[in-house]
Amino acid sequence: MAITKEELFEYIENLSVLELSELVKEFEEKFGVSATPMVVAGGAAGGAAAAEEKTEFDVVLTDPGAKKINAIKVVRAVTGLGLKEAKEAVESAPTTIKEGVSKEEAEEIKKQFEEAGAKVEIK
């Protein structure tokens, strides 16, 4: 005989704290889940807090601009790649140029690319 959700909730409501705790542990073990509360960021304040927690950023070249040679020079300076590899990276944009850098370093790299006429994103 199947029980309804209402009957299930009524049963759970009548459990003691200890019984409910044991039931939660059994659910976690049986279904491989966790009852640990997750923080869900909401609104602008929540998004800002999440951005502050991020410590590593990727710099992605999205558009090399009209003068690709300038973007190639910046790629070489930032990454240490050879001319051929830097040219391939610029021509295959969008390309991740640097991964796992600090916010300050990412902003500095972005500034260099923008001075060269290229567009980058920090992710």
Short mmCIF file of N, CA and C in Angstrom, two decimals:
data_model
loop_
_atom_site.label_atom_id
_atom_site.label_comp_id
_atom_site.label_asym_id
_atom_site.label_seq_id
_atom_site.Cartn_x
_atom_site.Cartn_y
_atom_site.Cartn_z
N MET A 1 0.85 -1.17 0.00
CA MET A 1 0.00 0.00 0.00
C MET A 1 0.90 1.24 0.00
N ALA A 2 0.69 2.12 -0.94
CA ALA A 2 1.49 3.35 -1.05
C ALA A 2 0.95 4.41 -0.11
N ILE A 3 1.85 5.22 0.39
CA ILE A 3 1.43 6.31 1.26
C ILE A 3 1.53 7.63 0.49
N THR A 4 0.76 8.59 0.88
CA THR A 4 0.78 9.89 0.21
C THR A 4 1.87 10.76 0.82
N LYS A 5 2.18 11.82 0.13
CA LYS A 5 3.17 12.76 0.66
C LYS A 5 2.69 13.34 1.98
N GLU A 6 1.41 13.64 2.06
CA GLU A 6 0.86 14.22 3.29
C GLU A 6 1.06 13.27 4.46
N GLU A 7 0.83 11.98 4.23
CA GLU A 7 1.02 10.99 5.30
C GLU A 7 2.49 10.91 5.69
N LEU A 8 3.37 10.99 4.72
CA LEU A 8 4.80 10.95 4.99
C LEU A 8 5.22 12.15 5.83
N PHE A 9 4.77 13.35 5.43
CA PHE A 9 5.10 14.55 6.19
C PHE A 9 4.53 14.49 7.61
N GLU A 10 3.34 13.96 7.75
CA GLU A 10 2.73 13.84 9.08
C GLU A 10 3.57 12.90 9.95
N TYR A 11 4.03 11.80 9.36
CA TYR A 11 4.87 10.86 10.09
C TYR A 11 6.17 11.54 10.53
N ILE A 12 6.81 12.29 9.61
CA ILE A 12 8.08 12.95 9.93
C ILE A 12 7.88 14.01 11.01
N GLU A 13 6.76 14.73 10.95
CA GLU A 13 6.48 15.75 11.96
C GLU A 13 6.40 15.17 13.37
N ASN A 14 6.00 13.92 13.48
CA ASN A 14 5.82 13.29 14.79
C ASN A 14 7.07 12.59 15.30
N LEU A 15 8.16 12.63 14.54
CA LEU A 15 9.41 12.01 14.98
C LEU A 15 10.10 12.88 16.02
N SER A 16 10.85 12.23 16.91
CA SER A 16 11.66 12.99 17.85
C SER A 16 12.89 13.51 17.10
N VAL A 17 13.61 14.42 17.70
CA VAL A 17 14.81 14.97 17.08
C VAL A 17 15.83 13.87 16.82
N LEU A 18 15.98 12.97 17.76
CA LEU A 18 16.93 11.87 17.60
C LEU A 18 16.52 10.95 16.45
N GLU A 19 15.22 10.62 16.39
CA GLU A 19 14.73 9.76 15.30
C GLU A 19 14.91 10.44 13.95
N LEU A 20 14.62 11.74 13.90
CA LEU A 20 14.76 12.48 12.66
C LEU A 20 16.23 12.53 12.22
N SER A 21 17.14 12.72 13.17
CA SER A 21 18.57 12.73 12.87
C SER A 21 19.01 11.39 12.29
N GLU A 22 18.54 10.31 12.87
CA GLU A 22 18.88 8.97 12.36
C GLU A 22 18.32 8.76 10.97
N LEU A 23 17.11 9.26 10.73
CA LEU A 23 16.48 9.13 9.42
C LEU A 23 17.29 9.88 8.36
N VAL A 24 17.74 11.07 8.71
CA VAL A 24 18.55 11.87 7.79
C VAL A 24 19.84 11.14 7.45
N LYS A 25 20.50 10.56 8.46
CA LYS A 25 21.75 9.81 8.22
C LYS A 25 21.50 8.64 7.29
N GLU A 26 20.38 7.95 7.48
CA GLU A 26 20.06 6.82 6.61
C GLU A 26 19.83 7.28 5.17
N PHE A 27 19.14 8.41 5.00
CA PHE A 27 18.93 8.97 3.66
C PHE A 27 20.27 9.28 3.01
N GLU A 28 21.17 9.91 3.77
CA GLU A 28 22.48 10.27 3.22
C GLU A 28 23.25 9.04 2.76
N GLU A 29 23.24 8.00 3.59
CA GLU A 29 23.97 6.78 3.25
C GLU A 29 23.33 6.04 2.08
N LYS A 30 22.01 5.90 2.10
CA LYS A 30 21.32 5.12 1.07
C LYS A 30 21.38 5.79 -0.30
N PHE A 31 21.21 7.12 -0.33
CA PHE A 31 21.12 7.81 -1.61
C PHE A 31 22.38 8.59 -1.98
N GLY A 32 23.41 8.55 -1.13
CA GLY A 32 24.66 9.23 -1.45
C GLY A 32 24.52 10.74 -1.54
N VAL A 33 23.69 11.30 -0.68
CA VAL A 33 23.48 12.75 -0.66
C VAL A 33 23.91 13.32 0.67
N SER A 34 23.90 14.65 0.76
CA SER A 34 24.25 15.32 2.00
C SER A 34 23.15 16.29 2.39
N ALA A 35 22.81 16.31 3.67
CA ALA A 35 21.80 17.23 4.17
C ALA A 35 22.42 18.52 4.65
N THR A 36 23.70 18.73 4.36
CA THR A 36 24.37 19.95 4.76
C THR A 36 23.77 21.12 3.99
N PRO A 37 23.39 22.18 4.68
CA PRO A 37 22.78 23.31 3.98
C PRO A 37 23.76 23.96 3.01
N MET A 38 23.26 24.36 1.85
CA MET A 38 24.08 25.03 0.86
C MET A 38 23.73 26.51 0.88
N VAL A 39 24.71 27.36 0.73
CA VAL A 39 24.48 28.79 0.68
C VAL A 39 24.18 29.15 -0.76
N VAL A 40 23.05 29.79 -0.97
CA VAL A 40 22.67 30.24 -2.30
C VAL A 40 22.73 31.75 -2.30
N ALA A 41 23.59 32.30 -3.15
CA ALA A 41 23.73 33.75 -3.22
C ALA A 41 22.53 34.33 -3.93
N GLY A 42 21.99 35.38 -3.38
CA GLY A 42 20.83 36.01 -3.99
C GLY A 42 21.05 37.50 -4.11
N GLY A 43 20.60 38.07 -5.21
CA GLY A 43 20.70 39.51 -5.38
C GLY A 43 22.11 39.98 -5.66
N ALA A 44 22.27 41.28 -5.74
CA ALA A 44 23.58 41.86 -6.06
C ALA A 44 24.58 41.64 -4.93
N ALA A 45 24.11 41.73 -3.70
CA ALA A 45 25.02 41.56 -2.56
C ALA A 45 25.59 40.15 -2.54
N GLY A 46 24.76 39.14 -2.81
CA GLY A 46 25.23 37.76 -2.83
C GLY A 46 26.23 37.53 -3.95
N GLY A 47 25.99 38.12 -5.12
CA GLY A 47 26.91 37.99 -6.23
C GLY A 47 28.24 38.64 -5.93
N ALA A 48 28.21 39.78 -5.27
CA ALA A 48 29.45 40.47 -4.91
C ALA A 48 30.25 39.65 -3.92
N ALA A 49 29.57 39.01 -2.97
CA ALA A 49 30.27 38.18 -1.99
C ALA A 49 30.92 37.00 -2.68
N ALA A 50 30.23 36.40 -3.65
CA ALA A 50 30.81 35.27 -4.37
C ALA A 50 32.02 35.71 -5.18
N ALA A 51 31.96 36.90 -5.76
CA ALA A 51 33.09 37.40 -6.54
C ALA A 51 34.29 37.67 -5.63
N GLU A 52 34.05 38.13 -4.42
CA GLU A 52 35.15 38.40 -3.50
C GLU A 52 35.84 37.11 -3.06
N GLU A 53 35.09 36.02 -2.98
CA GLU A 53 35.66 34.76 -2.54
C GLU A 53 36.57 34.15 -3.60
N LYS A 54 36.34 34.44 -4.84
CA LYS A 54 37.13 33.88 -5.92
C LYS A 54 38.53 34.47 -5.88
N THR A 55 39.54 33.61 -5.91
CA THR A 55 40.91 34.08 -5.79
C THR A 55 41.73 33.83 -7.05
N GLU A 56 41.24 32.98 -7.94
CA GLU A 56 41.98 32.68 -9.17
C GLU A 56 41.10 33.00 -10.36
N PHE A 57 41.70 33.64 -11.36
CA PHE A 57 40.96 34.08 -12.52
C PHE A 57 41.66 33.64 -13.80
N ASP A 58 40.89 33.52 -14.87
CA ASP A 58 41.42 33.19 -16.19
C ASP A 58 41.28 34.42 -17.07
N VAL A 59 42.29 34.68 -17.89
CA VAL A 59 42.25 35.79 -18.84
C VAL A 59 42.03 35.17 -20.22
N VAL A 60 40.92 35.57 -20.87
CA VAL A 60 40.55 35.01 -22.16
C VAL A 60 40.58 36.11 -23.22
N LEU A 61 41.39 35.91 -24.25
CA LEU A 61 41.44 36.82 -25.38
C LEU A 61 40.22 36.55 -26.25
N THR A 62 39.34 37.54 -26.37
CA THR A 62 38.12 37.34 -27.15
C THR A 62 38.21 37.92 -28.55
N ASP A 63 38.99 39.00 -28.71
CA ASP A 63 39.14 39.65 -30.02
C ASP A 63 40.52 40.30 -30.09
N PRO A 64 41.36 39.87 -31.03
CA PRO A 64 42.71 40.43 -31.10
C PRO A 64 42.76 41.87 -31.60
N GLY A 65 41.67 42.35 -32.16
CA GLY A 65 41.65 43.72 -32.66
C GLY A 65 42.17 43.80 -34.08
N ALA A 66 42.27 45.03 -34.58
CA ALA A 66 42.68 45.26 -35.97
C ALA A 66 44.15 44.94 -36.21
N LYS A 67 44.98 45.18 -35.21
CA LYS A 67 46.42 44.93 -35.36
C LYS A 67 46.80 43.70 -34.53
N LYS A 68 46.70 42.54 -35.17
CA LYS A 68 47.00 41.28 -34.48
C LYS A 68 48.43 41.22 -33.95
N ILE A 69 49.33 41.87 -34.64
CA ILE A 69 50.73 41.83 -34.24
C ILE A 69 50.91 42.39 -32.83
N ASN A 70 50.13 43.42 -32.49
CA ASN A 70 50.21 43.98 -31.14
C ASN A 70 49.73 42.98 -30.10
N ALA A 71 48.65 42.26 -30.42
CA ALA A 71 48.14 41.24 -29.51
C ALA A 71 49.14 40.10 -29.37
N ILE A 72 49.80 39.74 -30.46
CA ILE A 72 50.81 38.67 -30.42
C ILE A 72 51.95 39.07 -29.50
N LYS A 73 52.38 40.33 -29.59
CA LYS A 73 53.45 40.82 -28.72
C LYS A 73 53.06 40.71 -27.24
N VAL A 74 51.81 41.06 -26.93
CA VAL A 74 51.36 40.99 -25.54
C VAL A 74 51.29 39.54 -25.09
N VAL A 75 50.79 38.65 -25.95
CA VAL A 75 50.73 37.21 -25.60
C VAL A 75 52.13 36.70 -25.29
N ARG A 76 53.08 37.06 -26.10
CA ARG A 76 54.46 36.61 -25.88
C ARG A 76 55.00 37.16 -24.56
N ALA A 77 54.73 38.44 -24.27
CA ALA A 77 55.24 39.05 -23.06
C ALA A 77 54.60 38.43 -21.81
N VAL A 78 53.32 38.13 -21.91
CA VAL A 78 52.58 37.63 -20.75
C VAL A 78 52.84 36.15 -20.50
N THR A 79 52.97 35.38 -21.57
CA THR A 79 53.06 33.92 -21.42
C THR A 79 54.45 33.35 -21.62
N GLY A 80 55.30 34.07 -22.36
CA GLY A 80 56.61 33.52 -22.67
C GLY A 80 56.58 32.56 -23.85
N LEU A 81 55.47 32.52 -24.57
CA LEU A 81 55.36 31.64 -25.74
C LEU A 81 56.25 32.15 -26.87
N GLY A 82 56.59 31.25 -27.77
CA GLY A 82 57.33 31.63 -28.96
C GLY A 82 56.42 32.34 -29.94
N LEU A 83 57.01 32.89 -30.98
CA LEU A 83 56.25 33.66 -31.97
C LEU A 83 55.15 32.82 -32.62
N LYS A 84 55.49 31.60 -33.01
CA LYS A 84 54.51 30.74 -33.69
C LYS A 84 53.34 30.41 -32.77
N GLU A 85 53.63 30.02 -31.53
CA GLU A 85 52.58 29.66 -30.58
C GLU A 85 51.71 30.86 -30.23
N ALA A 86 52.34 32.02 -30.06
CA ALA A 86 51.58 33.24 -29.74
C ALA A 86 50.67 33.62 -30.90
N LYS A 87 51.18 33.49 -32.12
CA LYS A 87 50.38 33.81 -33.32
C LYS A 87 49.19 32.87 -33.41
N GLU A 88 49.40 31.58 -33.16
CA GLU A 88 48.31 30.60 -33.19
C GLU A 88 47.27 30.91 -32.12
N ALA A 89 47.73 31.32 -30.94
CA ALA A 89 46.81 31.65 -29.85
C ALA A 89 45.94 32.84 -30.23
N VAL A 90 46.54 33.85 -30.82
CA VAL A 90 45.80 35.06 -31.21
C VAL A 90 44.82 34.74 -32.33
N GLU A 91 45.24 33.96 -33.29
CA GLU A 91 44.38 33.66 -34.44
C GLU A 91 43.25 32.70 -34.09
N SER A 92 43.36 31.98 -33.01
CA SER A 92 42.29 31.05 -32.63
C SER A 92 41.40 31.62 -31.54
N ALA A 93 41.40 32.94 -31.38
CA ALA A 93 40.56 33.59 -30.36
C ALA A 93 39.09 33.21 -30.57
N PRO A 94 38.35 32.99 -29.52
CA PRO A 94 38.68 33.22 -28.11
C PRO A 94 39.60 32.13 -27.57
N THR A 95 40.63 32.58 -26.86
CA THR A 95 41.66 31.70 -26.31
C THR A 95 41.97 32.11 -24.88
N THR A 96 42.11 31.12 -24.02
CA THR A 96 42.54 31.40 -22.66
C THR A 96 44.05 31.65 -22.68
N ILE A 97 44.43 32.85 -22.25
CA ILE A 97 45.84 33.24 -22.28
C ILE A 97 46.54 32.85 -20.99
N LYS A 98 45.91 33.12 -19.86
CA LYS A 98 46.49 32.79 -18.54
C LYS A 98 45.39 32.20 -17.69
N GLU A 99 45.73 31.18 -16.90
CA GLU A 99 44.78 30.54 -16.01
C GLU A 99 45.27 30.63 -14.58
N GLY A 100 44.31 30.77 -13.66
CA GLY A 100 44.62 30.72 -12.24
C GLY A 100 45.49 31.85 -11.73
N VAL A 101 45.27 33.07 -12.25
CA VAL A 101 46.07 34.21 -11.79
C VAL A 101 45.26 35.04 -10.80
N SER A 102 45.95 35.87 -10.04
CA SER A 102 45.28 36.73 -9.08
C SER A 102 44.47 37.80 -9.81
N LYS A 103 43.55 38.40 -9.08
CA LYS A 103 42.72 39.47 -9.66
C LYS A 103 43.59 40.61 -10.17
N GLU A 104 44.60 40.98 -9.39
CA GLU A 104 45.48 42.09 -9.78
C GLU A 104 46.24 41.77 -11.06
N GLU A 105 46.79 40.55 -11.15
CA GLU A 105 47.54 40.16 -12.34
C GLU A 105 46.61 40.10 -13.55
N ALA A 106 45.40 39.58 -13.36
CA ALA A 106 44.43 39.51 -14.46
C ALA A 106 44.08 40.91 -14.97
N GLU A 107 43.90 41.85 -14.06
CA GLU A 107 43.58 43.22 -14.46
C GLU A 107 44.75 43.86 -15.22
N GLU A 108 45.98 43.58 -14.77
CA GLU A 108 47.16 44.12 -15.45
C GLU A 108 47.28 43.56 -16.86
N ILE A 109 47.05 42.26 -17.01
CA ILE A 109 47.11 41.63 -18.33
C ILE A 109 46.02 42.22 -19.23
N LYS A 110 44.82 42.38 -18.68
CA LYS A 110 43.71 42.97 -19.45
C LYS A 110 44.09 44.36 -19.93
N LYS A 111 44.70 45.15 -19.07
CA LYS A 111 45.12 46.51 -19.42
C LYS A 111 46.11 46.49 -20.59
N GLN A 112 47.06 45.55 -20.55
CA GLN A 112 48.06 45.45 -21.62
C GLN A 112 47.39 45.13 -22.96
N PHE A 113 46.45 44.20 -22.93
CA PHE A 113 45.75 43.83 -24.17
C PHE A 113 44.91 44.98 -24.69
N GLU A 114 44.24 45.68 -23.80
CA GLU A 114 43.40 46.81 -24.24
C GLU A 114 44.25 47.91 -24.84
N GLU A 115 45.45 48.15 -24.29
CA GLU A 115 46.37 49.14 -24.87
C GLU A 115 46.82 48.71 -26.26
N ALA A 116 46.84 47.41 -26.51
CA ALA A 116 47.23 46.88 -27.83
C ALA A 116 46.05 46.83 -28.78
N GLY A 117 44.85 47.22 -28.32
CA GLY A 117 43.67 47.24 -29.18
C GLY A 117 42.89 45.94 -29.17
N ALA A 118 43.23 45.03 -28.27
CA ALA A 118 42.53 43.75 -28.19
C ALA A 118 41.50 43.77 -27.07
N LYS A 119 40.60 42.79 -27.13
CA LYS A 119 39.57 42.68 -26.09
C LYS A 119 39.77 41.37 -25.34
N VAL A 120 39.68 41.44 -24.01
CA VAL A 120 39.81 40.24 -23.19
C VAL A 120 38.71 40.23 -22.14
N GLU A 121 38.46 39.05 -21.63
CA GLU A 121 37.51 38.85 -20.53
C GLU A 121 38.25 38.21 -19.39
N ILE A 122 37.85 38.56 -18.19
CA ILE A 122 38.39 37.91 -16.99
C ILE A 122 37.30 37.03 -16.44
N LYS A 123 37.58 35.74 -16.32
CA LYS A 123 36.57 34.80 -15.83
C LYS A 123 37.05 34.15 -14.57
#
